[in-house]
Coordinates of C-alpha atoms and ligand atoms in Angstrom, one line a residue:
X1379 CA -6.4 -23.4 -20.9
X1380 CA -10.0 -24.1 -21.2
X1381 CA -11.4 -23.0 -24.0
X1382 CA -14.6 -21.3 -22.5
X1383 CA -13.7 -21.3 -19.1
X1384 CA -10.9 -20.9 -16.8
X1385 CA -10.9 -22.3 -13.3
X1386 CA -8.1 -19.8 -10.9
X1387 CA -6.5 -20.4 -8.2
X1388 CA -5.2 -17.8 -6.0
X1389 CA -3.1 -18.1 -3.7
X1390 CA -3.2 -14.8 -0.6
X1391 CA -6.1 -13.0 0.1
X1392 CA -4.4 -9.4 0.5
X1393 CA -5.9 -5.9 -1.4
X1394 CA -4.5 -7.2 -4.9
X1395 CA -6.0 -11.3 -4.9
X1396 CA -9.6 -10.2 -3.2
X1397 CA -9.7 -7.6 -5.9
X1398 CA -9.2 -10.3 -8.7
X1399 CA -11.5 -12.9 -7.3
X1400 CA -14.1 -10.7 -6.7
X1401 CA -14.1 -9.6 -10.6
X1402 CA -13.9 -12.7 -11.5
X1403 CA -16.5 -14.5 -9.6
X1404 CA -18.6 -11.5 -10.6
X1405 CA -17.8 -12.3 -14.7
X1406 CA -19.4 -15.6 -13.6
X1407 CA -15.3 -17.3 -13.8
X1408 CA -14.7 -20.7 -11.4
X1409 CA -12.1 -18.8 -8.9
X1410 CA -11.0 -19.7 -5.1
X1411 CA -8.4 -17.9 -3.1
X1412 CA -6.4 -19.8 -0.9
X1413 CA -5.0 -16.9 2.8
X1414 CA -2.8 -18.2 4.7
X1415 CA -3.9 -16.6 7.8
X1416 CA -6.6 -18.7 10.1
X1417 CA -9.6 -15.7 10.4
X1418 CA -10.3 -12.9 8.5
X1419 CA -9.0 -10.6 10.8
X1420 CA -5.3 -11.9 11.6
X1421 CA -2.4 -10.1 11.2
X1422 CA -1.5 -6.2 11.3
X1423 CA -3.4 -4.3 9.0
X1424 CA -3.4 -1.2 11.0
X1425 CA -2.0 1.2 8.8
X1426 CA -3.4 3.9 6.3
X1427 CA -3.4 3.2 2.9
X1428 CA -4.2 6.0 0.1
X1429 CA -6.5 4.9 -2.5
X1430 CA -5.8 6.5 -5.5
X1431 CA -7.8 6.9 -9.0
X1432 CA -6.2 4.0 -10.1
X1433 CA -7.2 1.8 -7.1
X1434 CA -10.8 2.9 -7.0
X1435 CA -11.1 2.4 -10.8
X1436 CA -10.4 -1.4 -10.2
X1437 CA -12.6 -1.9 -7.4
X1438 CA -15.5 0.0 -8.7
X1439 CA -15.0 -2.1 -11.5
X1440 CA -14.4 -5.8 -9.9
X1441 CA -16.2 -5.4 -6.6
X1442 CA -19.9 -5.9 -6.8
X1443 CA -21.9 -2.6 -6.9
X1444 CA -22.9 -3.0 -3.0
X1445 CA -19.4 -4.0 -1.6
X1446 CA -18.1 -0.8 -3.6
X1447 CA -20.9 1.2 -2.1
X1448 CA -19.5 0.0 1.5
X1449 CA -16.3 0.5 0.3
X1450 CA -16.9 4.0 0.0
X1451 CA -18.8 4.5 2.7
X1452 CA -16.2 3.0 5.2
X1453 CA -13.5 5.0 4.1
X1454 CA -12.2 7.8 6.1
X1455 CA -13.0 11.7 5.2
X1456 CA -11.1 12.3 2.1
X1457 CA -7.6 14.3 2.4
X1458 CA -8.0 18.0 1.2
X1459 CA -4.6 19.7 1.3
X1460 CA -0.8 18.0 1.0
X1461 CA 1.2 19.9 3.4
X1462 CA 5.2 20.1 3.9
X1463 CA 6.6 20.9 7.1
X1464 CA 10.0 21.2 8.9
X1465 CA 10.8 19.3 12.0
X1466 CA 9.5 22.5 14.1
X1467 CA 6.4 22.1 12.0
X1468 CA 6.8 25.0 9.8
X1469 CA 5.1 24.7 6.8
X1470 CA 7.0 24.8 3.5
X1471 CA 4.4 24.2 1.0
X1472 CA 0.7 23.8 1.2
X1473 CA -1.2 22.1 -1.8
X1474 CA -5.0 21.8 -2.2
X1475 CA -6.2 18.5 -3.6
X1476 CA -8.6 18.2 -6.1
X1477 CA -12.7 18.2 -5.0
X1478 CA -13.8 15.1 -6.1
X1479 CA -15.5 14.9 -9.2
X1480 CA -17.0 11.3 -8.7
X1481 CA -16.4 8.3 -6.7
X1482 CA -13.1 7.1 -8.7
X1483 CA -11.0 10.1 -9.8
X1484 CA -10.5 11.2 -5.9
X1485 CA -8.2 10.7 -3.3
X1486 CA -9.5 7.9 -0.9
X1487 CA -8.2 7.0 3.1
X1488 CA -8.8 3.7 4.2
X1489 CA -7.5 1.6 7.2
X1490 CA -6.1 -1.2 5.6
X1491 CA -8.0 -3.2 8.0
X1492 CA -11.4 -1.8 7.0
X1493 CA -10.3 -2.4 3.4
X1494 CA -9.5 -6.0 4.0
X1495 CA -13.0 -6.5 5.7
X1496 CA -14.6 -5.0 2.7
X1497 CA -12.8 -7.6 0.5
X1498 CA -13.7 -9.9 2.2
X1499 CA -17.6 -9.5 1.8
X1500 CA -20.0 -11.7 0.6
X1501 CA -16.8 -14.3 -0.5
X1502 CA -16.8 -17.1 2.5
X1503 CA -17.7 -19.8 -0.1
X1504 CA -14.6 -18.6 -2.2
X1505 CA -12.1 -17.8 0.5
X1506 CA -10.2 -20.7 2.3
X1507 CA -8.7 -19.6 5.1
X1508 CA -5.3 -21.2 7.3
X1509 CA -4.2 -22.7 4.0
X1510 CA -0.9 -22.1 3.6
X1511 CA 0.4 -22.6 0.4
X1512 CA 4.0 -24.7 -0.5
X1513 CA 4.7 -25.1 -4.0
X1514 CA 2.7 -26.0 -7.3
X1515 CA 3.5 -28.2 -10.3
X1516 CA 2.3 -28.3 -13.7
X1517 CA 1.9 -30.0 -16.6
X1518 CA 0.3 -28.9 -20.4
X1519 CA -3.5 -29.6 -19.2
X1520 CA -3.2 -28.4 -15.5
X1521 CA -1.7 -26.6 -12.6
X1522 CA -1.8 -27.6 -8.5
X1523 CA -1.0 -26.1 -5.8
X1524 CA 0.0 -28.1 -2.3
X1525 CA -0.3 -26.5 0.8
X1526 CA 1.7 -27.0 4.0
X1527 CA -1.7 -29.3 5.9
X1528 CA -0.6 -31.5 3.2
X1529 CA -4.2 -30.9 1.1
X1530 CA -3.9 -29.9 -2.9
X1531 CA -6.1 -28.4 -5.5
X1532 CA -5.8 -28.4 -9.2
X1533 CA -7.4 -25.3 -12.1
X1534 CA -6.0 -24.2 -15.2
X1535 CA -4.1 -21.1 -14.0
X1536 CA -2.6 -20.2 -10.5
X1537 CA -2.2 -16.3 -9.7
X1538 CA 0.7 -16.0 -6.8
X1539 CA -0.6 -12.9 -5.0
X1540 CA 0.9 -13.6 -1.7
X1541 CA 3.1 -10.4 -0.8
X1542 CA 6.5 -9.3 -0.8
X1543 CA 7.7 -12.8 0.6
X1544 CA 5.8 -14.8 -2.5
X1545 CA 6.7 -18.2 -2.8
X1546 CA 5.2 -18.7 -5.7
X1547 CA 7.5 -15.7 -7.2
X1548 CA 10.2 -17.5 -5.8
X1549 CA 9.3 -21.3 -7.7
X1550 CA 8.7 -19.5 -10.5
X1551 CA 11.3 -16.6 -10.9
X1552 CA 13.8 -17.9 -8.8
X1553 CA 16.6 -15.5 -10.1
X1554 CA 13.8 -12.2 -9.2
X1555 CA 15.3 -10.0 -6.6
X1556 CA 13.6 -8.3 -3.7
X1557 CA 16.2 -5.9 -2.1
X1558 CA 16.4 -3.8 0.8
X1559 CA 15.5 -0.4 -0.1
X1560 CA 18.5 0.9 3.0
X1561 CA 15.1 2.4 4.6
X1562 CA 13.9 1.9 8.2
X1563 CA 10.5 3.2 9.2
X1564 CA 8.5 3.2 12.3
X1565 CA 4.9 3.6 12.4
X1566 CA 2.3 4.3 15.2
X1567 CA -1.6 5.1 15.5
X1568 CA -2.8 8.1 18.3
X1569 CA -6.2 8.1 19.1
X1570 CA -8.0 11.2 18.0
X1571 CA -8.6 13.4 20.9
X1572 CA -9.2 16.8 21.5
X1573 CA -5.5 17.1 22.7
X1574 CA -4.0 15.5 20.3
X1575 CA -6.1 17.4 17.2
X1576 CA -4.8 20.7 18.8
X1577 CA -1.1 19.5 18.9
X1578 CA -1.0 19.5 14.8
X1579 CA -0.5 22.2 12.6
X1580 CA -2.9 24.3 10.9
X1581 CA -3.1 22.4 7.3
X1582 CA -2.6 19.2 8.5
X1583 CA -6.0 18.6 9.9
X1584 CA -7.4 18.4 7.0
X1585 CA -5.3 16.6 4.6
X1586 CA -2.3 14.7 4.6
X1587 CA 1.7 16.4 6.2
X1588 CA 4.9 15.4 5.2
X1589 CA 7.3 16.7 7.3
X1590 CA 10.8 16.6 5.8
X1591 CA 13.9 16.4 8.4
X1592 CA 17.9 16.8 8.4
X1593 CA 19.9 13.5 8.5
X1594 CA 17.1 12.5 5.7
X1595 CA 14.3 11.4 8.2
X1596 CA 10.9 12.5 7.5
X1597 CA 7.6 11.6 9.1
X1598 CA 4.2 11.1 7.1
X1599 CA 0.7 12.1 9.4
X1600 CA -2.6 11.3 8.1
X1601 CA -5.3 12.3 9.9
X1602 CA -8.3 9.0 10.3
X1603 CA -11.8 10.7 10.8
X1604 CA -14.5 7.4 10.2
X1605 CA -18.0 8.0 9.9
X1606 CA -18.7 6.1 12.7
X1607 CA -16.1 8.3 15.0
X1608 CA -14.4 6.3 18.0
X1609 CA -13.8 2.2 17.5
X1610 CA -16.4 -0.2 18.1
X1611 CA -18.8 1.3 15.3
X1612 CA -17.8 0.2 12.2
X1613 CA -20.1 -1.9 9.9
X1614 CA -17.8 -4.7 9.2
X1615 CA -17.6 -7.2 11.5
X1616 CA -14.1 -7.3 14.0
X1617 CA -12.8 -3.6 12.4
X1618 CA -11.9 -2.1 15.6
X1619 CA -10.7 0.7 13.3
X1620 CA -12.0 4.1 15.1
X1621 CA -11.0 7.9 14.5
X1622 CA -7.0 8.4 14.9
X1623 CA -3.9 10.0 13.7
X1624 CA -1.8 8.0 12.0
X1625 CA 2.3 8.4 12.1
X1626 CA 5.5 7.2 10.1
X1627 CA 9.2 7.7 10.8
X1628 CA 11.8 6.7 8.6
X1629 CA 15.4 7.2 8.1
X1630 CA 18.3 5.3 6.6
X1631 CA 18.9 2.0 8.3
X1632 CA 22.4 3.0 9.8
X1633 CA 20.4 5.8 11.7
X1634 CA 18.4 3.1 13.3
X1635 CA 19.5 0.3 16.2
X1636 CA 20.5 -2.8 14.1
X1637 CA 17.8 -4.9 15.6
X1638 CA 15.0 -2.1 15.6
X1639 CA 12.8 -4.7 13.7
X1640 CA 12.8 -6.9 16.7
X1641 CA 11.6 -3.9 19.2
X1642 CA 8.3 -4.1 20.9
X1643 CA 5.7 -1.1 20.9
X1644 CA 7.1 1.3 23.9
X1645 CA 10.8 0.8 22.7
X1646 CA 9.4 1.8 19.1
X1647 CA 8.3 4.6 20.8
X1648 CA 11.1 5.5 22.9
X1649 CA 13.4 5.1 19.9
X1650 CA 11.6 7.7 18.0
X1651 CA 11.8 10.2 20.6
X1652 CA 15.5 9.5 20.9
X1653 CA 16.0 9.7 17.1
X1654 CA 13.4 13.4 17.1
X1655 CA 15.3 15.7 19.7
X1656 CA 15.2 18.9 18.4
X1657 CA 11.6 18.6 16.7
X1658 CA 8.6 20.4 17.8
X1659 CA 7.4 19.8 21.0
X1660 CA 4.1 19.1 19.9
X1661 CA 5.2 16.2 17.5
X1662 CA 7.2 14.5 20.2
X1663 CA 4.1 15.0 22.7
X1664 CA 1.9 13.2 19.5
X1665 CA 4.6 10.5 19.6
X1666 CA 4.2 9.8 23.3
X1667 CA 0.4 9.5 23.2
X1668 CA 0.9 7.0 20.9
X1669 CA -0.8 3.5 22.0
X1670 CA 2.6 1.5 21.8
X1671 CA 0.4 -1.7 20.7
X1672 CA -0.3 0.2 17.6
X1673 CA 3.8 0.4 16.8
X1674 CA 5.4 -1.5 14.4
X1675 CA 8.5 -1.4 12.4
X1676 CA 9.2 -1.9 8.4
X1677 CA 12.3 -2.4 6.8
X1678 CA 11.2 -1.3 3.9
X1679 CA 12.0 -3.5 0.6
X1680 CA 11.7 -2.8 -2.9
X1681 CA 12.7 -5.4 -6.3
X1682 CA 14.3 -5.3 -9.4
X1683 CA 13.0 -5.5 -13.0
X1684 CA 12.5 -9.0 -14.2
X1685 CA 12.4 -9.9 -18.3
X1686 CA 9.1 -11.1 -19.4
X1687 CA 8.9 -14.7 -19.1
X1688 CA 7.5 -17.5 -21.8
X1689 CA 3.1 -17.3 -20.7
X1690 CA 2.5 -20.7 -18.3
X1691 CA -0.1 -21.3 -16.0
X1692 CA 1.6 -19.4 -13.5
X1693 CA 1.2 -15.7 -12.9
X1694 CA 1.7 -13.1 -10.5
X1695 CA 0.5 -9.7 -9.0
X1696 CA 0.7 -7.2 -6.8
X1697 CA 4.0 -7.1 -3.9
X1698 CA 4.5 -11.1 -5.3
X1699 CA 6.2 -9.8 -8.4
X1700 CA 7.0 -5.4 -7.8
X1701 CA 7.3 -4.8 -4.1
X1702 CA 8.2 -1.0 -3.9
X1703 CA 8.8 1.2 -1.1
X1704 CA 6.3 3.4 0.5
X1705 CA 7.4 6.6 -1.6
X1706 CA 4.6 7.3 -4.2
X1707 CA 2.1 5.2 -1.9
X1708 CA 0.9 3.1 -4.8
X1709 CA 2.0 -0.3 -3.6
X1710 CA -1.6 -1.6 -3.1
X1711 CA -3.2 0.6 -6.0
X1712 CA -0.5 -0.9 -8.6
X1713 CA -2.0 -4.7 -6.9
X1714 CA -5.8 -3.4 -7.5
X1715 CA -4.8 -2.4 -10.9
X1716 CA -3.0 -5.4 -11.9
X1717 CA -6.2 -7.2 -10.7
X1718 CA -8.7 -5.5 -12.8
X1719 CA -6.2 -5.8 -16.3
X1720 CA -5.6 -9.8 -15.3
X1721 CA -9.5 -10.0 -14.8
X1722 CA -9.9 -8.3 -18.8
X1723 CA -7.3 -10.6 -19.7
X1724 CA -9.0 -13.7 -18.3
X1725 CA -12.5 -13.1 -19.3
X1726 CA -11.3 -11.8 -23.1
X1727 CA -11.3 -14.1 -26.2
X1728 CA -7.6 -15.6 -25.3
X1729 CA -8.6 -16.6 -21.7
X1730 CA -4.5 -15.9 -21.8
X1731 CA -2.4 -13.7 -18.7
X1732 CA -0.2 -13.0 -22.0
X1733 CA -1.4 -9.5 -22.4
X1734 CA -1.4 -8.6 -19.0
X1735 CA 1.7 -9.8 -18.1
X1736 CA 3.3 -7.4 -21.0
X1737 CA 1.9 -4.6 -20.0
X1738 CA 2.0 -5.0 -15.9
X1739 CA 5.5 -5.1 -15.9
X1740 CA 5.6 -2.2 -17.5
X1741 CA 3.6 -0.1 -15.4
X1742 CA 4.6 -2.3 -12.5
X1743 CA 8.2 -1.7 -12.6
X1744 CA 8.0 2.2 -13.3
X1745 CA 5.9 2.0 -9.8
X1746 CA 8.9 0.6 -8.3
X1747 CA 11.6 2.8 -9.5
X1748 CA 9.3 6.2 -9.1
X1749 CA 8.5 5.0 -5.4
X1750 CA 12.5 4.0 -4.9
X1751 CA 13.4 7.1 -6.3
X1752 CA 11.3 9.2 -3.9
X1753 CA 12.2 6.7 -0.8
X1754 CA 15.1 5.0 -1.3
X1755 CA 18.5 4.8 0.5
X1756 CA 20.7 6.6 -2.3
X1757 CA 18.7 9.5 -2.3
X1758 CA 21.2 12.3 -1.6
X1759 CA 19.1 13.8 1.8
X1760 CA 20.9 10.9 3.1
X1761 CA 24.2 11.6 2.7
X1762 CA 26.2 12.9 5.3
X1763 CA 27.4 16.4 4.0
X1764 CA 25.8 16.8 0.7
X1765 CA 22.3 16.1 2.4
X1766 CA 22.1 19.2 4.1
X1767 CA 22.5 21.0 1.2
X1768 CA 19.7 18.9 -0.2
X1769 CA 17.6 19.4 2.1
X1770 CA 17.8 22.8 1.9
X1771 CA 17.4 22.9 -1.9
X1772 CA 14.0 21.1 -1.3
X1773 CA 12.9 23.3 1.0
X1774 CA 13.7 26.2 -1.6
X1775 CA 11.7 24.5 -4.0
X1776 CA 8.9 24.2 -2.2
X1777 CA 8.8 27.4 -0.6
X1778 CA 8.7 29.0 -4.3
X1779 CA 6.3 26.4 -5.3
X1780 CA 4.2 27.7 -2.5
X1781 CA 4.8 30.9 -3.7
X1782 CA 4.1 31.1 -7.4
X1783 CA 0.8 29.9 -8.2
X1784 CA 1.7 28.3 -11.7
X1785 CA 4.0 25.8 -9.9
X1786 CA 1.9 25.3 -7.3
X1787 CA -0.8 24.1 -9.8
X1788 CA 1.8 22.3 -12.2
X1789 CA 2.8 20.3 -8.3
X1790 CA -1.0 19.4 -8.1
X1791 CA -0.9 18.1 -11.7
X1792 CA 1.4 16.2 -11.2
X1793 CA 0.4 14.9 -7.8
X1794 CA -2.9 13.7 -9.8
X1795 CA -1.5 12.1 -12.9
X1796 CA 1.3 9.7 -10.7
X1797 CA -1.7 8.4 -9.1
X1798 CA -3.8 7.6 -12.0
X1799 CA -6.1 10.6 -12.6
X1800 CA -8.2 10.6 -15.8
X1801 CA -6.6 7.2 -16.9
X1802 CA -8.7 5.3 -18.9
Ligands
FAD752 C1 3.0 1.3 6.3 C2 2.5 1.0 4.9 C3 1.8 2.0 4.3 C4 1.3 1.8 2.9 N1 0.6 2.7 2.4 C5 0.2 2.5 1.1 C6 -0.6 3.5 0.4 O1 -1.0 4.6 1.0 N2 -1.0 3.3 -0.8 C7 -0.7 2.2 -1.5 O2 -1.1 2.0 -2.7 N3 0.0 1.2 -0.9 C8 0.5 1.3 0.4 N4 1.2 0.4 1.0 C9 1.6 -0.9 0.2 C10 0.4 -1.9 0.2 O3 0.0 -2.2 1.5 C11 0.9 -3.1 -0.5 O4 1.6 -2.8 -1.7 C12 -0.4 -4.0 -0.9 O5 -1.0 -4.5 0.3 C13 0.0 -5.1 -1.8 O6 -1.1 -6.0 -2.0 P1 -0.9 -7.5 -2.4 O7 -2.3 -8.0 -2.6 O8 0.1 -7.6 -3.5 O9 -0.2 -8.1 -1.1 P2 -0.8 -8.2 0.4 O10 -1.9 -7.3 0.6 O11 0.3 -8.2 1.3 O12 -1.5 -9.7 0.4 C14 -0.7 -10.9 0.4 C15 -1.5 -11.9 1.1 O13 -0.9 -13.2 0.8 C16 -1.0 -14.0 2.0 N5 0.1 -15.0 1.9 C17 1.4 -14.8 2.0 N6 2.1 -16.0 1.9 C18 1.1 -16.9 1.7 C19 1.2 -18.3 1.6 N7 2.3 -19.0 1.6 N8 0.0 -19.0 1.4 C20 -1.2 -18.4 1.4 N9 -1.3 -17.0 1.6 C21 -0.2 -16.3 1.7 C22 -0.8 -12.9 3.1 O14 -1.2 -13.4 4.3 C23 -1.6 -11.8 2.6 O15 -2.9 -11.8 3.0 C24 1.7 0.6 2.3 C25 2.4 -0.4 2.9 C26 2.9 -0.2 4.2 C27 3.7 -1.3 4.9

């Protein structure tokens, strides 16, 4: 590398690569990302993604003070309670989340949409859009990538952070494993209505349920209020994103249709409803309101630890190098963090990704196996005898959590540090 500058290329514009060019333009460094998608607002981003203390410490500390403000501004109202329900929607376990002290160390809704408008912001002279990257080579002095409308570019250091499916991971680590995690989920957006806000529970309004089902299904609701209310009033320019419940079913895979991933929205739907018989009413109603256009399915993937490799001018972060399922929702705030540690790395004495690389599989691979442990296919609620009597052990722990007022606080604890409270 350079030794007083580094120019980066990065290939995919997702939450992890916008939050790295965006700190590094900002710490005056020569960096372009390269998205493979044509306009900044292709491709499904319609889901709700939790950012975490971790998250909004690295874009508070990359993004430029404005584009953090709108950030903040565009996310949805802030979850107040965790609440675990049965499939009649019962509660189990209710758990307040912290008030805010400041605009990092809080728990944060945005539509993943809005979020990737945000990142977008103010960066059309470093963003390249419909360039879909190939392969790279490089030598000593240099690194370039070649992308498939047969045009190239050359910098000292290329950061793959182009999703689970990375090609450069797989150029570059071609023995590192992404697996199937055995877990199917189906997720789906309801508009926010006064019917459908008085078919939820009491608890769930406010915050964030987790309703935990025999056979090993569960189903996640978050509840999307926006400043602006309905779509159509967002700031950022094509978010249709508007006011809405959000829903997601999973199960093991053998509980699902071999070819579920190849279902369109109304046989999403109808496939929940025939997987959700004896649930509450009012769920199932929530299910059929659904706008099927909003329905998509996930086989949900997760990786397995790689050994450090020899520092090149190749890197990775984000889902490119530790895809992990769903289960601590940290995927995209362990890509925001690796961001804002690669962009200290790159704008420290060394100019090196050494450092970062060390300590990001660390933290990076703990992610993984936390999320795989609490979503994963092996778990035992998925087994067919034994699960019941899991399930019903959980729900005996929560209820006592509920219950005694110690565990109830040592559950928010710990909710709180596994998402990056009061990290430095
Ligand atoms: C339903 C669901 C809910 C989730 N909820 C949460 C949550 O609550 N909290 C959380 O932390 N995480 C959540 N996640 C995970 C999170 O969305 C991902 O971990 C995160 O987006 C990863 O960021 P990334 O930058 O690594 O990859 P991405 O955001 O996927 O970005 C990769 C980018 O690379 C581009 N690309 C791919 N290939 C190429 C190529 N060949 N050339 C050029 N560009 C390319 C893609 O188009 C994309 O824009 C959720 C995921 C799902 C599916």
């Amino acid at each position: 590398m350079k030794e007083n500058s580094v120019r980066v290329i990065v290939i995919g514009g997702g939450t992890g690569g916008m939050c790295l060019a965006h700190g590094l333009r900002r710490a005056g460094v020569d960096v372009r990302v390269f998205e493979r998608h044509r306009t900044r607002t292709d491709g499904l981003h319609g889901y709700r993604v939790g950012i975490d203390p971790d998250g909004s410490r690295a874009l508070k500390a990359c993004l430029p003070p404005d584009v953090y403000d709108l950030f903040v501004r565009t996310c949805a109202r802030p979850p107040e309670t965790f609440a675990f329900l049965d499939e009649r929607l019962r509660r189990t376990l209710t758990v307040p989340l912290r008030t805010p002290t400041d605009d990092v160390n809080d728990e944060k809704s945005v539509s993943r949409m809005t979020l990737r408008q945000v990142l977008y912001t103010g960066m059309t002279d470093v963003v390249r859009f419909g360039s879909d990257f190939t392969h790279y080579k490089q030598t000593e002095t240099e690194v370039t990538a070649y992308f498939a409308d047969g045009s190239e570019v050359t910098g000292d250091l290329l950061v793959g952070a182009d999703g689970t499916n990375s090609r450069v991971r797989a150029q570059k680590l071609p023995h590192a494993r992404v697996e199937d995690s055995g877990i199917v989920a189906i997720g789906g957006k309801v508009p926010l209505t006064g019917e459908t806000r008085a078919l939820l529970p009491e608890g769930v309004f406010p915050g964030i349920g987790l309703v935990l089902a025999p056979r090993g299904m569960a189903c996640i609701l978050h509840v999307m209020e926006f400043p602006w209310g309905t779509g159509g009033g967002s700031p950022l320019p094509g978010d249709p994103t508007g006011d809405h419940i959000n829903w997601g079913v999973s199960a093991h895979r053998d509980r699902f249709p071999a070819d579920v991933t190849g279902f369109d929205g109304p046989r999403l739907v109808a496939q929940t409803l025939a997987m959700t018989p004896r649930w509450s009413p009012a769920l199932r109603r929530l299910f059929t309101l659904t706008d099927p256009t909003t329905c998509f399915p996930i086989s949900v993937r997760t990786s397995v630890p790689v050994p450090a490799w020899p520092t090149d001018r190749v890197t990775l972060l984000g889902d490119a190098i530790h895809t992990m399922t769903p289960g601590q929702g940290v995927g995209a705030n362990t890509a925001l963090r690796d961001a804002h540690n690669l962009v200290r790395a790159l704008t420290s004495g060394s100019r090196s990704p050494q450092v970062y690389e060390r300590q990001m599989l660390g933290y990076g691979f703990a992610a993984v196996a936390a999320s795989k442990a609490r979503t994963g296919g092996d778990q035992l609620v998925h087994r067919p005898v034994i699960g019941r009597l899991a399930l019903a052990g959980q729900r005996a722990f929560l209820r006592t959590t509920d219950r005694v007022p110690a565990l109830k606080r040592r559950f928010e604890a710990s909710l709180y540090t596994s998402r990056g409270g009061d990290r430095e």
